[in-house]
PDB file of C-alpha atoms and ligand atoms in Angstrom:
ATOM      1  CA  UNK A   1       0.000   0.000   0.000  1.00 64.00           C
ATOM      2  CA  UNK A   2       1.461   3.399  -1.068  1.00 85.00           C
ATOM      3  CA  UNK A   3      -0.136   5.273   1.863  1.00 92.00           C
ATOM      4  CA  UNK A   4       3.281   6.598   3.683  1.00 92.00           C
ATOM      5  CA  UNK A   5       5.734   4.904   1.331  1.00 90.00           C
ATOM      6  CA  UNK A   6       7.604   7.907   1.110  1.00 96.00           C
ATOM      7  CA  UNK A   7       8.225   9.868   4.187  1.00 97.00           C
ATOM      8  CA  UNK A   8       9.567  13.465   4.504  1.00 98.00           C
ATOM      9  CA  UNK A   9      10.386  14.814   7.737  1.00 98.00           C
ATOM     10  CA  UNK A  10      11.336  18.186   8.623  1.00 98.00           C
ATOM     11  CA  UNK A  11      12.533  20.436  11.590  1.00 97.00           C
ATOM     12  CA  UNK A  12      10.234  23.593  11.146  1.00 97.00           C
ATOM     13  CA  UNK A  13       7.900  24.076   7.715  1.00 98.00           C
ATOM     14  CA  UNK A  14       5.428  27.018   7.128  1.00 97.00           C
ATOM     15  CA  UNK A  15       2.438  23.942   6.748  1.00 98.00           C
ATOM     16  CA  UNK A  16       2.782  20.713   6.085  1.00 98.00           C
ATOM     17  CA  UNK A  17       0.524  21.064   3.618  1.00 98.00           C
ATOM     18  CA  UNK A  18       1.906  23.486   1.642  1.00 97.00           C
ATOM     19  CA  UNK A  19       5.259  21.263   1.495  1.00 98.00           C
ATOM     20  CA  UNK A  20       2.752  17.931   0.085  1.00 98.00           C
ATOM     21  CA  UNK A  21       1.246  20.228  -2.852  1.00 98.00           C
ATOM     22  CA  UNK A  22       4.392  20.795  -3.635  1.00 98.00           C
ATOM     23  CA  UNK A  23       4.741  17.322  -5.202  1.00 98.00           C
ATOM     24  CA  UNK A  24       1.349  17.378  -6.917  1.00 97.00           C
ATOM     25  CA  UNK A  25       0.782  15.709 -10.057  1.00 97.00           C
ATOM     26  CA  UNK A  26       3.825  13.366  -9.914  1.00 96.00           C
ATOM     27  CA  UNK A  27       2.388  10.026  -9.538  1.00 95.00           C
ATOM     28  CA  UNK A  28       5.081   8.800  -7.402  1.00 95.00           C
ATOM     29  CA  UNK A  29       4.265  11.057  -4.708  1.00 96.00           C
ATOM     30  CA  UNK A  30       0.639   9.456  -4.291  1.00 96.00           C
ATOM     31  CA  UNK A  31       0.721   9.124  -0.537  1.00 96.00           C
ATOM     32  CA  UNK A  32       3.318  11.104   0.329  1.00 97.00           C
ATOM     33  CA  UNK A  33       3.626  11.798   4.153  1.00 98.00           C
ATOM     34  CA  UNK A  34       5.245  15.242   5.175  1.00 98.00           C
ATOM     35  CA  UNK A  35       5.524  15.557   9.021  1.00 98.00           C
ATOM     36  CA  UNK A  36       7.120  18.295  10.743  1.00 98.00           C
ATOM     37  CA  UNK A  37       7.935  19.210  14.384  1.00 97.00           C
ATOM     38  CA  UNK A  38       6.700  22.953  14.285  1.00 97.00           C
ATOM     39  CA  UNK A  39       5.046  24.746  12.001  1.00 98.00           C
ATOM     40  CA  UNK A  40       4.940  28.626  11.681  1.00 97.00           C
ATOM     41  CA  UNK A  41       1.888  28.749   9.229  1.00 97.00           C
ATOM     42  CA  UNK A  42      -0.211  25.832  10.198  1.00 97.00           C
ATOM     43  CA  UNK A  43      -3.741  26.051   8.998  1.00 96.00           C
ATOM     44  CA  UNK A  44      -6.895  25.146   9.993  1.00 95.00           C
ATOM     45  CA  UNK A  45     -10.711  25.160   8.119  1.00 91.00           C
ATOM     46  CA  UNK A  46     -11.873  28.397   7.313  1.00 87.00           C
ATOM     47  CA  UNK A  47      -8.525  30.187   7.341  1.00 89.00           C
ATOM     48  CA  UNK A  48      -8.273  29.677  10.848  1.00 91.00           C
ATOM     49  CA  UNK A  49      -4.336  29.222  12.317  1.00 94.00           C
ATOM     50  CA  UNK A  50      -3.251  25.980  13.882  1.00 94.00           C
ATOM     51  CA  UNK A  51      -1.195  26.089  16.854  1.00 91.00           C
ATOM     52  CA  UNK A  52       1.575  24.196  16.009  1.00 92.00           C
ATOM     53  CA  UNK A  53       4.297  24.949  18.694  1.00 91.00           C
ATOM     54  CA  UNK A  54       7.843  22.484  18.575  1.00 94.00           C
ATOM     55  CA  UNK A  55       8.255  18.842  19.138  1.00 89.00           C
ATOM     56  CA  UNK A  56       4.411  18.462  21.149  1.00 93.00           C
ATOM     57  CA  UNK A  57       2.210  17.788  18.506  1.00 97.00           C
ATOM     58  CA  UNK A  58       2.028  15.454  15.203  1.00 98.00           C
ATOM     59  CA  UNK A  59       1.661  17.651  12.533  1.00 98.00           C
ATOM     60  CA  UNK A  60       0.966  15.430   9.253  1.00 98.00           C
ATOM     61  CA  UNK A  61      -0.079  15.721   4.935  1.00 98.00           C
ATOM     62  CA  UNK A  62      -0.564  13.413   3.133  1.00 98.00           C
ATOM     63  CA  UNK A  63      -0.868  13.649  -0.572  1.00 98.00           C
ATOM     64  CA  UNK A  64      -3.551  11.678  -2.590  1.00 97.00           C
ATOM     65  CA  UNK A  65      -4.693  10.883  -5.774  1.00 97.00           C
ATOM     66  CA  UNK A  66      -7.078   8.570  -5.420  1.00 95.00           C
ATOM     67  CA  UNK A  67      -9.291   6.317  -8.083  1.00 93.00           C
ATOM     68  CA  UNK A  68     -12.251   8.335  -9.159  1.00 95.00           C
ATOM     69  CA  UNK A  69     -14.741   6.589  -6.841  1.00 93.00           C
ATOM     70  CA  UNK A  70     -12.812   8.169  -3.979  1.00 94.00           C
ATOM     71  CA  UNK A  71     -12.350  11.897  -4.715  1.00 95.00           C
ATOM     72  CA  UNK A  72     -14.561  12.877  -2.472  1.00 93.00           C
ATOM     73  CA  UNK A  73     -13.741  15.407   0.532  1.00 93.00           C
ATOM     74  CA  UNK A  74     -16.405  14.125   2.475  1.00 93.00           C
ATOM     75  CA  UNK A  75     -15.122  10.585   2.210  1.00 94.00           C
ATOM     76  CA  UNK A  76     -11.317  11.542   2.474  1.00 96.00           C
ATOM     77  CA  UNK A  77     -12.405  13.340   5.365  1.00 95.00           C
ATOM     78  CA  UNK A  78     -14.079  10.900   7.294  1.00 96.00           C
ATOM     79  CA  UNK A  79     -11.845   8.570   6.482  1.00 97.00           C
ATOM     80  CA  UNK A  80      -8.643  10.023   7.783  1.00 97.00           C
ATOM     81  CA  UNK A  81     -11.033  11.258  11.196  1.00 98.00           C
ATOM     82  CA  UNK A  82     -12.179   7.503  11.570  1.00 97.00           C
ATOM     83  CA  UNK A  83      -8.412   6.380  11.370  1.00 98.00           C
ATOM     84  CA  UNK A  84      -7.530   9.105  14.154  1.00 98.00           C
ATOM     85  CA  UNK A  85     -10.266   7.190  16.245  1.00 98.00           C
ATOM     86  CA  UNK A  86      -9.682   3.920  15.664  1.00 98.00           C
ATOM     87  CA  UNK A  87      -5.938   4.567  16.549  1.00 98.00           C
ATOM     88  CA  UNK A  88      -6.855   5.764  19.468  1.00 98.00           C
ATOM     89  CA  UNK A  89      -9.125   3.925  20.740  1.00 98.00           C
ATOM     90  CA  UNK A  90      -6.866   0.535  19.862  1.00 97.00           C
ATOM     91  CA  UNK A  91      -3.704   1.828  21.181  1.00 96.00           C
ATOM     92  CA  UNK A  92      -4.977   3.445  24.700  1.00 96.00           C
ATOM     93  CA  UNK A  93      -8.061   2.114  25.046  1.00 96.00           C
ATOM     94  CA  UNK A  94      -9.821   5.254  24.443  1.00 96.00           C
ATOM     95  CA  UNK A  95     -13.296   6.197  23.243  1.00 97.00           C
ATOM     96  CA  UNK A  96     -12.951   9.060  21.157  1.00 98.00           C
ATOM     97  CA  UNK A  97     -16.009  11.135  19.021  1.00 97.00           C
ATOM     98  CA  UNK A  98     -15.986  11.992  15.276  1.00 97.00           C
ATOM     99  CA  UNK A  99     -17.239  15.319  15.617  1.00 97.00           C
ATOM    100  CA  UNK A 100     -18.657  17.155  11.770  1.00 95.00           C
ATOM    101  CA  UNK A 101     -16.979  17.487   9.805  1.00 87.00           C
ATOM    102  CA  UNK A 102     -13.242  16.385  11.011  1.00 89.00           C
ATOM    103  CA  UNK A 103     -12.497  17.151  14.766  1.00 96.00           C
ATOM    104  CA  UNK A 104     -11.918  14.620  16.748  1.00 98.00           C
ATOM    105  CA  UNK A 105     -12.512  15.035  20.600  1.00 98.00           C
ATOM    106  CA  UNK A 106     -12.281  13.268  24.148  1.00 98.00           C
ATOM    107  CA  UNK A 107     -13.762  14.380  27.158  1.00 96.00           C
ATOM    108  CA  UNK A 108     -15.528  17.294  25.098  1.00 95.00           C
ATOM    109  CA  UNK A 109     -12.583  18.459  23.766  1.00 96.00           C
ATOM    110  CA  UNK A 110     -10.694  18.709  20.821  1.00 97.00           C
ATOM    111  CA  UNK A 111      -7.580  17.138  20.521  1.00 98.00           C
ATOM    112  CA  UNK A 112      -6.862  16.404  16.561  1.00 98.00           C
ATOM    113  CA  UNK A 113      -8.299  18.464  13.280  1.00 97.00           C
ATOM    114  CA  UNK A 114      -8.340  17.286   9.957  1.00 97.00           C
ATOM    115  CA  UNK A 115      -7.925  19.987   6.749  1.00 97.00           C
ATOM    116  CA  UNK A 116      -8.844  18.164   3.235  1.00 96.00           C
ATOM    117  CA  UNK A 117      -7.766  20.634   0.471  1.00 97.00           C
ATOM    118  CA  UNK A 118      -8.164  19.870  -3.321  1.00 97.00           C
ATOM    119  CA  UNK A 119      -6.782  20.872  -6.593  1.00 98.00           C
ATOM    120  CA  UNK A 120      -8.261  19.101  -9.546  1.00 97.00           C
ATOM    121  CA  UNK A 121      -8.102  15.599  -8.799  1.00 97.00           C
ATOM    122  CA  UNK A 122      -5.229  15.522  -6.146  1.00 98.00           C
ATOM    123  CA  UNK A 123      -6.321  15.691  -2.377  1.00 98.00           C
ATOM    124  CA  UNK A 124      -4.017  16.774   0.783  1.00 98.00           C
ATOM    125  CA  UNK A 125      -5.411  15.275   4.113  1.00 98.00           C
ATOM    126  CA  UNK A 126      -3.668  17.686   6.580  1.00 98.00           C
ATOM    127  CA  UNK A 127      -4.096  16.527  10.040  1.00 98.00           C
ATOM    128  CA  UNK A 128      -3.046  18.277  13.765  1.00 98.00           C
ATOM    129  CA  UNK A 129      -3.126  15.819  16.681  1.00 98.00           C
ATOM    130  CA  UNK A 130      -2.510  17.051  19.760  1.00 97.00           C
ATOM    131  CA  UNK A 131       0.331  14.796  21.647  1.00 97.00           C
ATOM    132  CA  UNK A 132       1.575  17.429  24.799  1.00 96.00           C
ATOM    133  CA  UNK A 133       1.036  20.587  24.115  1.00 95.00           C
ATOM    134  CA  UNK A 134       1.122  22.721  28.081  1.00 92.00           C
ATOM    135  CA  UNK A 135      -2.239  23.854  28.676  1.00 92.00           C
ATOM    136  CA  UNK A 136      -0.471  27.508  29.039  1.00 92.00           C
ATOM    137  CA  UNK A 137      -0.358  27.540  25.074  1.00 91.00           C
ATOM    138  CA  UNK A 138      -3.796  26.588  24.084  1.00 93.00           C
ATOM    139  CA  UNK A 139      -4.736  29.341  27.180  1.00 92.00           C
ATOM    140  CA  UNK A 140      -2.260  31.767  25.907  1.00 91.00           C
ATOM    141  CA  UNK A 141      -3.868  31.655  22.251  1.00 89.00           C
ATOM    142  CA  UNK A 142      -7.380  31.953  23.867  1.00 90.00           C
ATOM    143  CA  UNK A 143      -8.175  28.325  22.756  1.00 92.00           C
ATOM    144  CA  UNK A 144     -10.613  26.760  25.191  1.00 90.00           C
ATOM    145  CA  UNK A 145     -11.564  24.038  24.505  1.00 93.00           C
ATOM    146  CA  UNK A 146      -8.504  22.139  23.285  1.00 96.00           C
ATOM    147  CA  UNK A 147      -6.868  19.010  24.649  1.00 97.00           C
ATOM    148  CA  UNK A 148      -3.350  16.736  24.376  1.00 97.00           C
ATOM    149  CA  UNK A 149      -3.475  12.989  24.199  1.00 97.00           C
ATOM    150  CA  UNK A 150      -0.979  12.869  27.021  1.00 97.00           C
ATOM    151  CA  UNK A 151      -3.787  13.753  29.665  1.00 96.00           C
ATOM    152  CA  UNK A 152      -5.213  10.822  28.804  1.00 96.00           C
ATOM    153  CA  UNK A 153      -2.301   8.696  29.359  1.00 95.00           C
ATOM    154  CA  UNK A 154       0.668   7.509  30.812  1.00 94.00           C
ATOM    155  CA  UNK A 155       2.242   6.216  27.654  1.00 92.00           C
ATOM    156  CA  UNK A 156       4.682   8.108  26.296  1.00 91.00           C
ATOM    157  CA  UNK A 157       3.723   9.337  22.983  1.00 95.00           C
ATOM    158  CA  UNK A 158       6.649   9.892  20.312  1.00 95.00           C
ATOM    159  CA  UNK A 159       4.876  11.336  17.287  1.00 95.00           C
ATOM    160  CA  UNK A 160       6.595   8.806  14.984  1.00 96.00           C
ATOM    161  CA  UNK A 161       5.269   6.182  16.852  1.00 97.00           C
ATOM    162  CA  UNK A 162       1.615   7.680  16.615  1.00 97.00           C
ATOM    163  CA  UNK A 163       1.873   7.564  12.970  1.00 97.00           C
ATOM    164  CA  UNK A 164       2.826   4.438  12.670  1.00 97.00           C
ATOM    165  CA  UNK A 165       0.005   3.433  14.620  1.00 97.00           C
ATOM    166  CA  UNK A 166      -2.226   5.819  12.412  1.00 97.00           C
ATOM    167  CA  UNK A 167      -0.493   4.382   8.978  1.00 97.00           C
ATOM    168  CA  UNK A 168      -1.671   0.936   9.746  1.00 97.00           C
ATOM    169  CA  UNK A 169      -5.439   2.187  10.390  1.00 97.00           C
ATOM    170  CA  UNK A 170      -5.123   4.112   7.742  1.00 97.00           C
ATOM    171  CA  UNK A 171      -3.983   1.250   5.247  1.00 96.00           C
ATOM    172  CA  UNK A 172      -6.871  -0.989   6.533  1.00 96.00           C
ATOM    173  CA  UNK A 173      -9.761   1.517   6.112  1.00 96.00           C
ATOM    174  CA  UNK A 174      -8.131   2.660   2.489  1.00 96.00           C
ATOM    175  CA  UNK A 175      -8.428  -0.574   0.991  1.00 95.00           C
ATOM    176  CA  UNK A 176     -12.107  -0.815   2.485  1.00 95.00           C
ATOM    177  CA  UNK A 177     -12.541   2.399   0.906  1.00 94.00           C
ATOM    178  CA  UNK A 178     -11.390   1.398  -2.977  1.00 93.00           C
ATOM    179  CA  UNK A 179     -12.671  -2.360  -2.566  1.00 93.00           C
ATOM    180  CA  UNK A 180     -16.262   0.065  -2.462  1.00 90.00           C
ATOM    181  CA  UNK A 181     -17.616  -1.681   0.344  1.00 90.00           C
ATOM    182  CA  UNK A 182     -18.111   0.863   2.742  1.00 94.00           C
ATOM    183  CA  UNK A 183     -20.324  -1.145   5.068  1.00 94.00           C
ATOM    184  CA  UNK A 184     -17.104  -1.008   7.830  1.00 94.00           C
ATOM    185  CA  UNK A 185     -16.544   2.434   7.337  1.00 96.00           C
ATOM    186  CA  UNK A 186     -19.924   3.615   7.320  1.00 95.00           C
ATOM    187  CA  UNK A 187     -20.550   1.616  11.067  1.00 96.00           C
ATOM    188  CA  UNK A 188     -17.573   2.622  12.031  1.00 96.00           C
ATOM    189  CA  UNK A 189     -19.032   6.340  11.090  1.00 96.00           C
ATOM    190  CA  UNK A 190     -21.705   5.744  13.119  1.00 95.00           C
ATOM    191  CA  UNK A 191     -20.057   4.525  16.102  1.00 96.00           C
ATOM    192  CA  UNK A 192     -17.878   7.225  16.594  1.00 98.00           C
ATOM    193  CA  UNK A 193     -20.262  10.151  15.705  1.00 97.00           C
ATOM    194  CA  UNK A 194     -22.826   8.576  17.746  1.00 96.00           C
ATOM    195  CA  UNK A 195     -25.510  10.563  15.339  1.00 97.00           C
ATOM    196  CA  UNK A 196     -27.788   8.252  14.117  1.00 96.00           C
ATOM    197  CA  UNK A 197     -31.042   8.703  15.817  1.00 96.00           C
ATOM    198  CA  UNK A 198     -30.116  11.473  17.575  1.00 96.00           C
ATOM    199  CA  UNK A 199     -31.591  14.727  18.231  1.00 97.00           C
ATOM    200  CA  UNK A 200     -29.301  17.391  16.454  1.00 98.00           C
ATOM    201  CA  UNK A 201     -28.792  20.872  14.729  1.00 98.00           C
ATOM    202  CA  UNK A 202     -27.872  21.404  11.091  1.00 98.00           C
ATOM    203  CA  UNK A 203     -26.984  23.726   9.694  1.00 97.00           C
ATOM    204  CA  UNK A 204     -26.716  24.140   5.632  1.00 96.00           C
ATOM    205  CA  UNK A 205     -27.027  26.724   3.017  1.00 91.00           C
ATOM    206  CA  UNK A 206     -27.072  29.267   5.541  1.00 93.00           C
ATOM    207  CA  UNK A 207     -30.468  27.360   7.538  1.00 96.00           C
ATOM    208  CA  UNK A 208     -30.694  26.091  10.613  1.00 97.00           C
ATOM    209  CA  UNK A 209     -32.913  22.852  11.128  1.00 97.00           C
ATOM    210  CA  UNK A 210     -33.205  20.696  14.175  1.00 97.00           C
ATOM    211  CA  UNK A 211     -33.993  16.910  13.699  1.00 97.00           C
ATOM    212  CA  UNK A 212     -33.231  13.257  14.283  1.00 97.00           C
ATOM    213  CA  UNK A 213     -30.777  12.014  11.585  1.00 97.00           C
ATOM    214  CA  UNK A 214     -31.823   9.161  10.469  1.00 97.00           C
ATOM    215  CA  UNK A 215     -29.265   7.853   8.037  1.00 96.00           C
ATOM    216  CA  UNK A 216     -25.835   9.157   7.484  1.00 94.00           C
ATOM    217  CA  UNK A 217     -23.363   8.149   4.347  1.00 92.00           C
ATOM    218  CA  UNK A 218     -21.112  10.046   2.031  1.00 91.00           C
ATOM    219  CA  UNK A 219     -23.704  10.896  -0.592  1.00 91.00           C
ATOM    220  CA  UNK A 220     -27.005  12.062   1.910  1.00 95.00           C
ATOM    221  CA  UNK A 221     -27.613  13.119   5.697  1.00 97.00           C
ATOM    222  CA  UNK A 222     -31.219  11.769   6.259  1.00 97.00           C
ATOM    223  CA  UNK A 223     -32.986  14.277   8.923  1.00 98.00           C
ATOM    224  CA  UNK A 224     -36.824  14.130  10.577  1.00 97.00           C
ATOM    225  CA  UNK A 225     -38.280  16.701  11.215  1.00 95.00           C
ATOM    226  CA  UNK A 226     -41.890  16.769  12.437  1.00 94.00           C
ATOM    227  CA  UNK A 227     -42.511  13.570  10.820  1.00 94.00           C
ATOM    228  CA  UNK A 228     -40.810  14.345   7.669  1.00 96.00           C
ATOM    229  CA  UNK A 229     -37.555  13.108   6.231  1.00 97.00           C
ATOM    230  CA  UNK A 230     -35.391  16.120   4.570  1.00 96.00           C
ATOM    231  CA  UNK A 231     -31.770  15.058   2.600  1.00 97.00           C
ATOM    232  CA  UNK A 232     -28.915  16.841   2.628  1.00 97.00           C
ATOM    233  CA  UNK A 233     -25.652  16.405   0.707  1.00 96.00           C
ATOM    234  CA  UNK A 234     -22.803  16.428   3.238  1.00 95.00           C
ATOM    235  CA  UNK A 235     -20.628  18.658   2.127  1.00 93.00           C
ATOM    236  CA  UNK A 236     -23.339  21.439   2.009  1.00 95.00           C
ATOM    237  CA  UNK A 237     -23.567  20.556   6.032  1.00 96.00           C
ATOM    238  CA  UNK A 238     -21.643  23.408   7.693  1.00 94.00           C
ATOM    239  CA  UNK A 239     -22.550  22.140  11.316  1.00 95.00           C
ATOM    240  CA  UNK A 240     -23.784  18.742  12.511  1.00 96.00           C
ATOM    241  CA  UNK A 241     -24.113  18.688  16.137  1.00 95.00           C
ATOM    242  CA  UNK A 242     -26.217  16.682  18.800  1.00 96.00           C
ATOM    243  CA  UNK A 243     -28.368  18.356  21.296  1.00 95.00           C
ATOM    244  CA  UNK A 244     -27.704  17.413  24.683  1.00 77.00           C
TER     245      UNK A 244
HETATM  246  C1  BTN B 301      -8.960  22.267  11.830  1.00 71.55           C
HETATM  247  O1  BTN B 301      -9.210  23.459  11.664  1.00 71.55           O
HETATM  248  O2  BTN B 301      -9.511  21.634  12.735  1.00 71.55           O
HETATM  249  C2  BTN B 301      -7.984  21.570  10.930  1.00 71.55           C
HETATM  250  C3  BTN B 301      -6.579  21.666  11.434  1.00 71.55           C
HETATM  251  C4  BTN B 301      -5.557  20.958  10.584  1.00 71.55           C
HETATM  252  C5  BTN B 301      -4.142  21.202  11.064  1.00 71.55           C
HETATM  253  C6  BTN B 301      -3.138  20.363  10.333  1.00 71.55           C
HETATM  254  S1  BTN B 301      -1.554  20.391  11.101  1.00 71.55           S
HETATM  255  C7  BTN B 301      -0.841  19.578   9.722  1.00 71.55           C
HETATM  256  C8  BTN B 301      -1.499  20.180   8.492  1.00 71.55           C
HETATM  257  N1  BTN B 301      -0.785  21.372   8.068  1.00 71.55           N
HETATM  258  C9  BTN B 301      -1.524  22.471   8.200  1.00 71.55           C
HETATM  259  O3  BTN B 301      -1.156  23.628   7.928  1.00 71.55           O
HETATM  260  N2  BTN B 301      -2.739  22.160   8.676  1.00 71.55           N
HETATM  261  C10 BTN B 301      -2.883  20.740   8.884  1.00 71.55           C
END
């Protein structure tokens, strides 16, 4: 499998991603891994920065070009979220939650984020996991509701090692994903979202609706609302989020 065949590492980049586009449209480079240990432009979804202070944090791109049945940011999205999850939850025995579209969190907070760009057919799945970052920095840069892995554990947690760990989950849900049998993936989906048949908000095209989703895949989000069932095409979802 190609996923992390080739492995760059660096000191200190702008963005990982940045340094994965730059190998865009050479074949070879499908599933190239950049990782860094600080980053001085991470980025996060809507523009946002990523705190990406030295040597605490696994800061990751990967660079795909995937068969046509898989260009899909939605999918490539979920995907690389569920692999966070599964990764976590195998090597520390941890229940994480897949929140929409691509955080992951524990405890209520947010300890990895996942940034899909595309150009044309080529994908970079750009993802921030938490390992120790102090709680100072995430206070210093007003972030409140951000966590590190290492609460969670005694383990120590070298950020090599965690993609390793993350490569092989990754591997095993890719091949589910091109085989196109998503059943896995898709109950995997639903066990770490925890949405189906839940009470949520949505929000899409600028509306707000409040409903019980009642079936979730790549293609439609399924919601009822007083009776009646309304789809939605993911990626026009801008917030998915159960009402406690
Ligand atoms: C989010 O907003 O939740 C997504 C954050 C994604 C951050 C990662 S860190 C590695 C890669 N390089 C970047 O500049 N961003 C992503």
């Amino acid at each position: 499998m190609f996923i992390g065949n080739k492995l760059l590492q660096f000191e200190q980049v702008s963005s990982t991603n940045d340094i994965a586009w730059q190998y865009a449209g050479d074949e070879g480079s499908n599933g190239l891994v950049v990782i860094a240990d600080e980053q001085l432009a991470g980025r996060g979804r809507r523009g946002d920065a990523w705190l990406s202070p030295p040597g605490s944090a696994l800061y990751l791109s990967m660079l795909l070009h995937p068969d046509v049945s898989c260009r899909h940011p939605v999918m490539l999205t979920i995907w690389a979220g569920l692999g966070v999850c599964s990764m976590i939850e195998r090597t520390l025995s941890i229940k994480p939650q897949l929140k929409w579209p691509n955080d992951v969190f524990i405890d209520g907070k947010k300890v990895c984020g996942i940034l899909v760009e595309q150009r044309l057919d080529w994908f970079v799945v750009g993802v921030g996991l938490n390992l120790a970052i102090p709680p100072q920095h995430f206070q210093a840069a007003g972030i409140h509701h951000a966590v590190s892995l290492q609460e969670f554990t005694d383990l120590p947690l070298n950020h090599l090692e965690v993609f390793d760990h993350l490569k092989t989950e990754w591997i095993q849900l890719y091949t589910e994903l091109i085989s196109g049998n998503h059943s896995r993936l898709l109950e995997l989906w639903q066990e770490y979202s925890g949405l189906l048949g839940k009470a949520v908000q949505l929000e899409a095209s600028g509306k707000v609706w409040f409903g019980l989703i009642r079936h979730l895949n790549w293609d439609t989000i399924v919601l009822e609302v007083d009776g009646n069932q309304t789809s939605f095409q993911p990626q026009a979802v801008t917030k998915l989020q159960i009402i406690t």
